[in-house]
Coordinates of N, CA and C and ligand atoms in Angstrom, one line a residue:
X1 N 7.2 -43.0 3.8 CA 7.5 -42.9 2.4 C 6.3 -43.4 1.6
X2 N 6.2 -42.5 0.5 CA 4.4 -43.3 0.2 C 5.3 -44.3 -0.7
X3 N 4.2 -45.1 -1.2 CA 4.6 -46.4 -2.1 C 4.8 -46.1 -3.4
X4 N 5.2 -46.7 -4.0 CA 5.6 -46.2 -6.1 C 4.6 -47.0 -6.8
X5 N 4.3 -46.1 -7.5 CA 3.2 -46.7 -8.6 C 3.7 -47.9 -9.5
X6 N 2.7 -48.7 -9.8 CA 3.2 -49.5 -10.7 C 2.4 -49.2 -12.1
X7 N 3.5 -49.6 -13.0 CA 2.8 -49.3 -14.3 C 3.3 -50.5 -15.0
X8 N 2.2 -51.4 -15.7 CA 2.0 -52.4 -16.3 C 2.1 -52.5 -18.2
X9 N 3.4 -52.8 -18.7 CA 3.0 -52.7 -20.4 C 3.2 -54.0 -21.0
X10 N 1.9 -54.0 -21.7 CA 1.4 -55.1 -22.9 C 1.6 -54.6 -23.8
X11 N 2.1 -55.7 -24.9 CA 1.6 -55.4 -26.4 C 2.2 -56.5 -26.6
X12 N 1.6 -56.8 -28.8 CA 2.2 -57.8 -29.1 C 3.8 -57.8 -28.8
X13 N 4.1 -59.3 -29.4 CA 5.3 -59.6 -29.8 C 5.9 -58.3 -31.0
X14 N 7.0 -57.3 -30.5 CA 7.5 -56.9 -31.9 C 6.9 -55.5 -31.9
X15 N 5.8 -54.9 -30.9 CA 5.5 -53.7 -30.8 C 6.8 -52.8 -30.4
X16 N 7.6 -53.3 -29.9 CA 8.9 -52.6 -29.5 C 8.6 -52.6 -27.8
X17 N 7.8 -53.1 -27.3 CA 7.9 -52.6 -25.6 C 9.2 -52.3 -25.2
X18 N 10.0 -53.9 -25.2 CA 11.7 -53.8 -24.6 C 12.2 -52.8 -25.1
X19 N 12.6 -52.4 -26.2 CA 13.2 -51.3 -26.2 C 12.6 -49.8 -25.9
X20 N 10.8 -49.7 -25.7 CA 10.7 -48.7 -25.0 C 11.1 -48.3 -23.9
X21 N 10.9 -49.8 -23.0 CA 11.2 -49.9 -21.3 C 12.4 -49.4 -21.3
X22 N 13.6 -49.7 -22.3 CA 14.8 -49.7 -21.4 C 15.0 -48.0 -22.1
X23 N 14.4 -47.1 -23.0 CA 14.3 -45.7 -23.1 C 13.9 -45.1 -22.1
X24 N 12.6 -46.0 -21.4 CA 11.9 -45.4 -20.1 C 12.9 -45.0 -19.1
X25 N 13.1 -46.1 -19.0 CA 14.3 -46.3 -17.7 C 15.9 -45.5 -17.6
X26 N 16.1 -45.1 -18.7 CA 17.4 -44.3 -19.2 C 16.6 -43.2 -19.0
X27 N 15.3 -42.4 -19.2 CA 15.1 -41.1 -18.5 C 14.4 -41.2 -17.2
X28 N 14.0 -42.2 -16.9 CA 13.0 -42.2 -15.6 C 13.8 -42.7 -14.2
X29 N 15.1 -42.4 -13.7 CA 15.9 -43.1 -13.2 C 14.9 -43.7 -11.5
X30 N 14.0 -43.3 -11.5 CA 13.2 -44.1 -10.0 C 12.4 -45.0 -10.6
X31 N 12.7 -45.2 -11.8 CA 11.7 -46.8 -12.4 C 12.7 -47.8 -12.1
X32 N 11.8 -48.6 -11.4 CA 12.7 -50.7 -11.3 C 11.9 -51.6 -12.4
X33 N 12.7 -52.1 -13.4 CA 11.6 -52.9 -13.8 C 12.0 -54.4 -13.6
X34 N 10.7 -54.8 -13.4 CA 11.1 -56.0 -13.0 C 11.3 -57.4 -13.6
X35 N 11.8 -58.6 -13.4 CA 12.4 -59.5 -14.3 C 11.9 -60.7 -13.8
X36 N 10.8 -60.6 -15.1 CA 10.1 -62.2 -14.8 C 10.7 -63.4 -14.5
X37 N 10.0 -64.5 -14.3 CA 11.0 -65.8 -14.7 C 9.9 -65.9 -15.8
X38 N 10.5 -67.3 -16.8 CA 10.2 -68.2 -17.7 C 10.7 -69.4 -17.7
X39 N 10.1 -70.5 -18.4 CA 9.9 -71.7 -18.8 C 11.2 -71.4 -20.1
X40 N 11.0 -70.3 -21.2 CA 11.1 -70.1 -22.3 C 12.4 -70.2 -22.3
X41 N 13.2 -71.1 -23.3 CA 14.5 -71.1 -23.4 C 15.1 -69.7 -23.9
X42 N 16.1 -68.9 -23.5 CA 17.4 -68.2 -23.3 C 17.1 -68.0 -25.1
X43 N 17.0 -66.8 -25.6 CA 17.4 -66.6 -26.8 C 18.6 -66.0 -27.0
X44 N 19.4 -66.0 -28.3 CA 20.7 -65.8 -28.0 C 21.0 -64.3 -27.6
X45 N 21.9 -64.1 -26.9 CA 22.4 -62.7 -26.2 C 21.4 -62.4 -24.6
X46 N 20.5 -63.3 -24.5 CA 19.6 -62.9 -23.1 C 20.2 -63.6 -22.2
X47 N 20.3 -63.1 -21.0 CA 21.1 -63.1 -20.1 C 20.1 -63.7 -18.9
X48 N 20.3 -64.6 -17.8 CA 19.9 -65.3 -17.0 C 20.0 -64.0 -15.5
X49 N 19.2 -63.6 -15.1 CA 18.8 -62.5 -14.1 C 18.6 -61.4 -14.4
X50 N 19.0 -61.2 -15.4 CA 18.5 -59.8 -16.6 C 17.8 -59.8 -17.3
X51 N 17.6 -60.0 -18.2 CA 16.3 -60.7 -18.9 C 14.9 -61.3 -18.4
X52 N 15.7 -62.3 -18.3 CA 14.4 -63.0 -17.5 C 15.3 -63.9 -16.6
X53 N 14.6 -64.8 -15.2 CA 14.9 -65.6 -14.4 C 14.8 -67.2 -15.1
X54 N 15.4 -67.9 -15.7 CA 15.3 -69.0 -16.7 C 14.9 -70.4 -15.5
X55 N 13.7 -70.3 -15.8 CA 13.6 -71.5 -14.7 C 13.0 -72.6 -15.6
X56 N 13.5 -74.1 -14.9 CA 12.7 -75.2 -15.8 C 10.9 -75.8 -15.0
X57 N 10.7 -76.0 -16.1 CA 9.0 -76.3 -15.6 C 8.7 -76.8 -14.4
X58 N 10.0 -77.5 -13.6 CA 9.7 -78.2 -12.5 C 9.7 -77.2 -11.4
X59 N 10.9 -76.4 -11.9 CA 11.3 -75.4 -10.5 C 10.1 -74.1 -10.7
X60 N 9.4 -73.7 -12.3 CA 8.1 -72.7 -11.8 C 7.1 -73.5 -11.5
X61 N 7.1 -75.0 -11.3 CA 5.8 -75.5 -11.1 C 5.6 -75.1 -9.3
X62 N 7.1 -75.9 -9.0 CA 7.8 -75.4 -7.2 C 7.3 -74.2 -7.2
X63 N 7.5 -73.1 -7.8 CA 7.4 -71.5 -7.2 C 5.5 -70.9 -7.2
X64 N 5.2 -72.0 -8.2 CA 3.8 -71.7 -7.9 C 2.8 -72.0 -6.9
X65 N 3.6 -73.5 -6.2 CA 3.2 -73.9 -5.3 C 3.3 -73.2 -4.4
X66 N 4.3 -72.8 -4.2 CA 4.7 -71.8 -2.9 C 4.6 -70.5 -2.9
X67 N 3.7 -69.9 -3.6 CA 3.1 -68.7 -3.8 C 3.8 -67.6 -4.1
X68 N 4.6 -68.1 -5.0 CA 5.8 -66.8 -4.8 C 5.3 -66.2 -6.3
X69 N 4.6 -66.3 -7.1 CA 4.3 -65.2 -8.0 C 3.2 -64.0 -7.7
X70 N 2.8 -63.3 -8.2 CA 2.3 -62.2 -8.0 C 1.1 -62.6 -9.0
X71 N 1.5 -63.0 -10.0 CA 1.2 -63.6 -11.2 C 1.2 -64.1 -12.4
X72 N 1.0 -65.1 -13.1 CA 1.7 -65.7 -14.1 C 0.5 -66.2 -14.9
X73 N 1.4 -66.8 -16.0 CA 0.1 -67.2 -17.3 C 1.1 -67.6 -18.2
X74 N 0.5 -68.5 -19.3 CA 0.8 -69.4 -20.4 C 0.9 -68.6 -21.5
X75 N 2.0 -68.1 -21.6 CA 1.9 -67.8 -23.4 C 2.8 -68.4 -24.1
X76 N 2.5 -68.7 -25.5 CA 2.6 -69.3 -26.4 C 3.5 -70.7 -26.2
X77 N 2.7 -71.1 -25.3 CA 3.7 -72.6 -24.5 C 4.0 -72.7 -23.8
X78 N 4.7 -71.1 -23.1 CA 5.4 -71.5 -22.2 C 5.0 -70.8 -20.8
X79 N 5.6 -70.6 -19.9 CA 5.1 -70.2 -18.4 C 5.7 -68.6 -18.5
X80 N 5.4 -67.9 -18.1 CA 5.8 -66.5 -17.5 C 5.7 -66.2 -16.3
X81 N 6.2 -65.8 -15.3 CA 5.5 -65.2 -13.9 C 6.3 -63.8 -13.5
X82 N 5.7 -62.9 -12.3 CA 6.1 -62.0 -12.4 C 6.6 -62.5 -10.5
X83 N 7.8 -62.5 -9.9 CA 8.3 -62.8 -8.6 C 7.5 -61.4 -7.9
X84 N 6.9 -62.1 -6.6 CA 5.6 -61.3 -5.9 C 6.9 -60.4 -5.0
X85 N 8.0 -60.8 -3.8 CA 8.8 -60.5 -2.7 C 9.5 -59.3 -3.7
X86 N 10.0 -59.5 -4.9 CA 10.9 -57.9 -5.7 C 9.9 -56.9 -5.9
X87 N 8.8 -57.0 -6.0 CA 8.1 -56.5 -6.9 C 7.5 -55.2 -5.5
X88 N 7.0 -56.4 -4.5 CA 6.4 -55.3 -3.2 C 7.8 -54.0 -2.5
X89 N 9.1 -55.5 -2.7 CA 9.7 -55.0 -1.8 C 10.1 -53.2 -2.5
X90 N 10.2 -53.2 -3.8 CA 10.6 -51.7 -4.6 C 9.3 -50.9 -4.3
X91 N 7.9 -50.9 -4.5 CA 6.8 -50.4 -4.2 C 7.0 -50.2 -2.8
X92 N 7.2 -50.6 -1.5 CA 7.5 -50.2 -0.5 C 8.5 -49.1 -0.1
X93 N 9.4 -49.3 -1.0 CA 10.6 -48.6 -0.6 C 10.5 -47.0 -1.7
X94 N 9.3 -47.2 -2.4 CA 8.8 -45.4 -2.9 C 9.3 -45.8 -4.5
X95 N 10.0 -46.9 -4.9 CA 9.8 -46.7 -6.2 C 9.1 -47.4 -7.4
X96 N 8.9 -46.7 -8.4 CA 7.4 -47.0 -9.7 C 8.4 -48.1 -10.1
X97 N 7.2 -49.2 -10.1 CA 7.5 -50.5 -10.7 C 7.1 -51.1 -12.3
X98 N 7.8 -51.2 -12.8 CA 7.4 -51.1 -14.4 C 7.3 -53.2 -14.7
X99 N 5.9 -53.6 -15.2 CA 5.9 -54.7 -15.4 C 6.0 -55.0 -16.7
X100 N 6.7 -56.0 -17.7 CA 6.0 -55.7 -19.0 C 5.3 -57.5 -19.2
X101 N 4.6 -57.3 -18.8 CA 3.6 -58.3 -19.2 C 2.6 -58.9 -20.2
X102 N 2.1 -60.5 -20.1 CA 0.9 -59.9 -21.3 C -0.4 -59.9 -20.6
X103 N -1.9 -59.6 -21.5 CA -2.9 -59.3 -20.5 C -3.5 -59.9 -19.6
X104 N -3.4 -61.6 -20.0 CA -3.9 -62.2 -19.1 C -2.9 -61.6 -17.6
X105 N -1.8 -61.7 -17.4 CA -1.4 -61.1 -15.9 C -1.4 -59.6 -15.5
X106 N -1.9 -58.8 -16.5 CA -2.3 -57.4 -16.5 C -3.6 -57.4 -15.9
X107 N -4.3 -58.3 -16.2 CA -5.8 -58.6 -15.5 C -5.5 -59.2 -13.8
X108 N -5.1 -59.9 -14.2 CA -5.0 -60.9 -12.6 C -3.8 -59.6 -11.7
X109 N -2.9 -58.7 -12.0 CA -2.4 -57.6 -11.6 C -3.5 -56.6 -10.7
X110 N -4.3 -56.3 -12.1 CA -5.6 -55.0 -11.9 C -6.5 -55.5 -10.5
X111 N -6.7 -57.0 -10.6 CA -7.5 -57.0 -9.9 C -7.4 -57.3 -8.6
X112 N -5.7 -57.2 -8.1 CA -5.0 -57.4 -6.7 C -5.1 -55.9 -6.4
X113 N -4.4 -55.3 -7.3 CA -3.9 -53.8 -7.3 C -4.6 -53.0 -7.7
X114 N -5.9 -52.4 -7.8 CA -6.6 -51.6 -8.8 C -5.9 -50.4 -8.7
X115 N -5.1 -49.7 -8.3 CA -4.3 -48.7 -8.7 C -3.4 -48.9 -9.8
X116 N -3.0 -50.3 -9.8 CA -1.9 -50.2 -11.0 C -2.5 -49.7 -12.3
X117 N -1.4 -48.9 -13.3 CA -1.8 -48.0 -14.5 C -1.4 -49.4 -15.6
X118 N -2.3 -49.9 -16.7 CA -2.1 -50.4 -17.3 C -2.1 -49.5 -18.6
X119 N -0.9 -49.8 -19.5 CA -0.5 -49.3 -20.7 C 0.0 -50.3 -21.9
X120 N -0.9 -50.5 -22.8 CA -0.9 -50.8 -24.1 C 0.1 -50.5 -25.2
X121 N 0.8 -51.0 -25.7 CA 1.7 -50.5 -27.0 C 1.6 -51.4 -28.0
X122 N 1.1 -50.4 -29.1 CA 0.9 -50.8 -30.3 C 1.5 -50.8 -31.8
X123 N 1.9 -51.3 -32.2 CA 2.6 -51.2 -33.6 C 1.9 -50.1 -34.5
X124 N 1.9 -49.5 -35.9 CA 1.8 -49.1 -36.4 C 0.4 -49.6 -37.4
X125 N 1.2 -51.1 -37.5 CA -0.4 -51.6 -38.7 C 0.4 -53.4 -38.2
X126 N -0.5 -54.1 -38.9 CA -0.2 -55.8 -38.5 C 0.9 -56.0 -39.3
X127 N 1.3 -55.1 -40.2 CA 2.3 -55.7 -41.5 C 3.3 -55.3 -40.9
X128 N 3.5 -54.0 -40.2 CA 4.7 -53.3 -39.3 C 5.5 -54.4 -38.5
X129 N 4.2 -54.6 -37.7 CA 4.5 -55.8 -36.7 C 5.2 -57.2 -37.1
X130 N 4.9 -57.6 -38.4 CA 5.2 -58.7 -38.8 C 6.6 -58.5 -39.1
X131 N 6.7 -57.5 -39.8 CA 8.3 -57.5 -40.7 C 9.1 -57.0 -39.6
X132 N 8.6 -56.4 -38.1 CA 9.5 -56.4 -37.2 C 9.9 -58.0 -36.4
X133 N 8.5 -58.6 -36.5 CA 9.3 -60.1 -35.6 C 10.1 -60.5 -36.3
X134 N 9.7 -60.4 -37.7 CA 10.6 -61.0 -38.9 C 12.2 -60.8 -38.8
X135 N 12.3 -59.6 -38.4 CA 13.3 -59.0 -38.7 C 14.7 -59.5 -37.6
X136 N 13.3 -59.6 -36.5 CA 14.5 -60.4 -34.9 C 14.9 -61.3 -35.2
X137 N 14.3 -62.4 -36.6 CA 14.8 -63.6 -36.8 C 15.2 -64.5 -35.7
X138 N 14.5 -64.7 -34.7 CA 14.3 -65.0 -33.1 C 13.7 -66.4 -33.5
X139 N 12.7 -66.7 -34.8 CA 11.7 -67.1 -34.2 C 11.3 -68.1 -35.6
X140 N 10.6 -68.9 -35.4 CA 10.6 -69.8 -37.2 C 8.8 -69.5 -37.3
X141 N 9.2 -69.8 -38.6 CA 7.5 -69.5 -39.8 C 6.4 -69.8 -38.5
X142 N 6.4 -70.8 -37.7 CA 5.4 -71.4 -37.3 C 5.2 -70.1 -35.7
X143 N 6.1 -70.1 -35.8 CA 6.5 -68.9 -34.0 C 5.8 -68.0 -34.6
X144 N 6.2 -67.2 -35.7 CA 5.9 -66.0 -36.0 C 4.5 -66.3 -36.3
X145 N 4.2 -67.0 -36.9 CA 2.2 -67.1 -36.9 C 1.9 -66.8 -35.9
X146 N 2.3 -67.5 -34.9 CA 1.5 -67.7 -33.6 C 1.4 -66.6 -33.1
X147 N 3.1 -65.9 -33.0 CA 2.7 -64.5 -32.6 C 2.0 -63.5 -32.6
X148 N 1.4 -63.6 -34.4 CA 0.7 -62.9 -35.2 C -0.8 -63.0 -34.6
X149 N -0.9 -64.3 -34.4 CA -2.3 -64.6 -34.1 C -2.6 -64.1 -32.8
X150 N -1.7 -63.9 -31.8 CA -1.5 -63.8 -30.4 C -2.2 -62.5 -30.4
X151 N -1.5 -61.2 -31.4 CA -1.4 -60.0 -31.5 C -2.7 -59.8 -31.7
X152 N -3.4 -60.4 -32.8 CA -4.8 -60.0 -33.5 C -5.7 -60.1 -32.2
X153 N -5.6 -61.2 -31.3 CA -6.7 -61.6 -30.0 C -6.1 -60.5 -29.2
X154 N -4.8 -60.3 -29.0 CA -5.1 -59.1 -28.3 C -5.1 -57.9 -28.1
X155 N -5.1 -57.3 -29.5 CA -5.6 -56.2 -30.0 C -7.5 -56.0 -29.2
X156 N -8.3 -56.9 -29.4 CA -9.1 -56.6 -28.7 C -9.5 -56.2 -27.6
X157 N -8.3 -56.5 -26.7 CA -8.3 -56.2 -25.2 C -7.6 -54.9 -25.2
X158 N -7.9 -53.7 -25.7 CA -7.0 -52.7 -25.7 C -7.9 -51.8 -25.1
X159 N -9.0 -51.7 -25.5 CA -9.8 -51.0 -24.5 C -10.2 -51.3 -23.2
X160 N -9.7 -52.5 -22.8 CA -9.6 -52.8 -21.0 C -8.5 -51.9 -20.6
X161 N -7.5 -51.4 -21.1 CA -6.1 -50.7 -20.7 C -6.6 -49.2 -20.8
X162 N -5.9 -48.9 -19.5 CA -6.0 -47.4 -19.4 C -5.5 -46.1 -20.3
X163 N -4.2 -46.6 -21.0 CA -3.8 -45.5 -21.8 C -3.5 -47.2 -22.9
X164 N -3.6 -46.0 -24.3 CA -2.7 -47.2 -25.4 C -1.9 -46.1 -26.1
X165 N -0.6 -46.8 -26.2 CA 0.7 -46.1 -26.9 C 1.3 -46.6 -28.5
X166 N 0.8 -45.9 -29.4 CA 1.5 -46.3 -30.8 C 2.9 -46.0 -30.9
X167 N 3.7 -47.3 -31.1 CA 5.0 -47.3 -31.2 C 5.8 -46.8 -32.9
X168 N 5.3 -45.6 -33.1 CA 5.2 -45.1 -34.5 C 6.8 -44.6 -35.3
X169 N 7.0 -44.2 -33.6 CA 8.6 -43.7 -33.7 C 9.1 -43.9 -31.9
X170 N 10.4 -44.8 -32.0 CA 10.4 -44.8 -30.6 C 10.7 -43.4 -29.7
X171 N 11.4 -42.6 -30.2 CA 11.5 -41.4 -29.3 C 10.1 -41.0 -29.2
X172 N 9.3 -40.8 -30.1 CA 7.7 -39.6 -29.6 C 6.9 -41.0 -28.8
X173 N 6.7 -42.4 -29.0 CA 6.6 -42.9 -28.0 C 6.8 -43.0 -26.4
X174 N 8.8 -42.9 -26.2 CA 9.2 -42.5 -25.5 C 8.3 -41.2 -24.7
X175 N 8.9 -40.1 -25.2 CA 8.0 -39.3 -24.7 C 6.5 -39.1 -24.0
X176 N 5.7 -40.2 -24.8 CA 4.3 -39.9 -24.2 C 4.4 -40.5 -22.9
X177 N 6.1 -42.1 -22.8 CA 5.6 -42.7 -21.9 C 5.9 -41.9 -20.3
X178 N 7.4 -41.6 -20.9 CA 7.6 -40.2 -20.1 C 6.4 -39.5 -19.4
X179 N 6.1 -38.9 -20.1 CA 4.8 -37.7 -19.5 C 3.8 -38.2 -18.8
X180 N 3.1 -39.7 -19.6 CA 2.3 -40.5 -18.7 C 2.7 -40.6 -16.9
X181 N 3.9 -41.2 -16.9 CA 4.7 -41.5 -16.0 C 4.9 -40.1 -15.1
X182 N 5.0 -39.4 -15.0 CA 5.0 -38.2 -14.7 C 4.1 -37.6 -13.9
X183 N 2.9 -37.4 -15.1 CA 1.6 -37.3 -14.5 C 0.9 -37.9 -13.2
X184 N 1.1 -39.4 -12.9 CA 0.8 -39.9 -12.1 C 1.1 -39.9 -11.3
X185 N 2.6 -39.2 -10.9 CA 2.9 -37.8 -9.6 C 2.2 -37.1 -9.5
X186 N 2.4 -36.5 -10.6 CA 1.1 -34.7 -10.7 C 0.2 -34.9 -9.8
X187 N -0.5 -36.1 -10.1 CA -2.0 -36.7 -9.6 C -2.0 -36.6 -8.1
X188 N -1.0 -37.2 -7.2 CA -0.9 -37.6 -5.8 C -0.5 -36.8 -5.7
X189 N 0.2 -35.4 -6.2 CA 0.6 -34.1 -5.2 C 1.9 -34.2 -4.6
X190 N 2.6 -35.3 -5.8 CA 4.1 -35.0 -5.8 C 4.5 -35.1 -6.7
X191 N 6.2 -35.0 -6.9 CA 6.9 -34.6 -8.1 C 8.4 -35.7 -8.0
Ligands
5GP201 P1 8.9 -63.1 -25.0 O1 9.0 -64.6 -25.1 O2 8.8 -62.5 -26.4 O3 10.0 -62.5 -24.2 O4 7.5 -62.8 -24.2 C1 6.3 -63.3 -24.6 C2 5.2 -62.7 -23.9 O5 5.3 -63.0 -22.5 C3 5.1 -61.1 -24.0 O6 3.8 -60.8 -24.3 C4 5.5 -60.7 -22.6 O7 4.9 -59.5 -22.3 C5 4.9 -61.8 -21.8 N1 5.6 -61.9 -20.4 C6 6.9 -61.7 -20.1 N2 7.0 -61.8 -18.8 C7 5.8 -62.1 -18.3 C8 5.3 -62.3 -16.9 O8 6.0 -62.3 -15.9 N3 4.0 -62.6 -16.8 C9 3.1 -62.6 -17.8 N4 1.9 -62.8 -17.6 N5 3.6 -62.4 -19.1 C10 4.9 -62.1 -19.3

């Protein structure tokens, strides 16, 4: 059975990734995506094994120790990691692994994996972006800076990413992610 590609998505806070991923996944039925842990407390409605794995600082400090991430990084305070044992075991078993990440673990990814497809999603303009975090009311004056600020540093790193996707309208996004995904069958000479 050959192995499943993985495909890696970054963007700011508010670009819409999550709700791309879960469009992805509603047409791409051999995508797993996978479910980080975090540090980051439970926002309301997110769900503990679905969302994310809610771990406290002590128990990702444990899992770090014991090598069980694939890889992880610090944003905006808090810990992220991506679990190494789910991630191989779906790539082994033939299916495309969807990570959504930010770039510092898109980097430390690329350079285990240099096959993985890293993909970029971008908001419209910085104002788009804003009035969307705004909008999740997730987050207070001081979060939402940060976010903002997060976004502007890594807007820079967009040209390290192999494709970048403007989140302009989710369906024609959808689509491109579709076809991207697609493609990278085409490529290996299956469908
Ligand atoms: P949020 O707190 O909004 O859910 O996520 C904040 C940031 O953490 C996003 O940029 C998201 O892509 C990133 N993130 C989520 N899970 C992981 C992970 O497992 N590893 C890394 N490196 N970043 C992650």
């Amino acid at each position: 059975m050959p192995r499943g590609s993985l495909i890696i998505i970054s963007g700011p806070s508010g670009a819409g990734k999550g709700t791309l991923v879960d469009r992805l996944v509603a047409r791409v039925p051999r995508l797993w995506v996978s479910v980080s842990a975090t540090t980051r407390a439970p926002r309301p409605g997110e769900v503990d094994g679905e969302d994310y794995v809610f771990l406290s600082s002590e128990e990702f400090a444990r899992r770090i120790d014991e090598d069980d991430f694939l890889e992880w990084a610090e944003v905006h305070g808090n810990r992220y990691g991506t679990l190494r044992s789910e991630v191989e075991r779906r790539l082994a078993e033939g299916r495309d692994v969807v990570l959504e990440i930010d770039p510092q673990g898109a980097f430390q990814v690329k350079e285990l994996m240099p096959e993985a497809v890293l993909v970029f999603i971008i908001a419209p303009s910085l104002d788009e972006l804003e009035r969307r975090i705004r909008g999740r009311g997730a987050e207070t004056d001081e979060q939402v800076r940060t976010r903002l600020a997060t976004a502007v540093r890594e807007l820079e790193l967009v040209e390290c990413y192999d494709h970048v996707v403007e989140n302009d309208d989710v369906a024609r996004a959808t689509d491109e992610l579709v076809a991207l995904i697609g493609s990278l069958h085409n490529d290996e000479g299956r469908s």
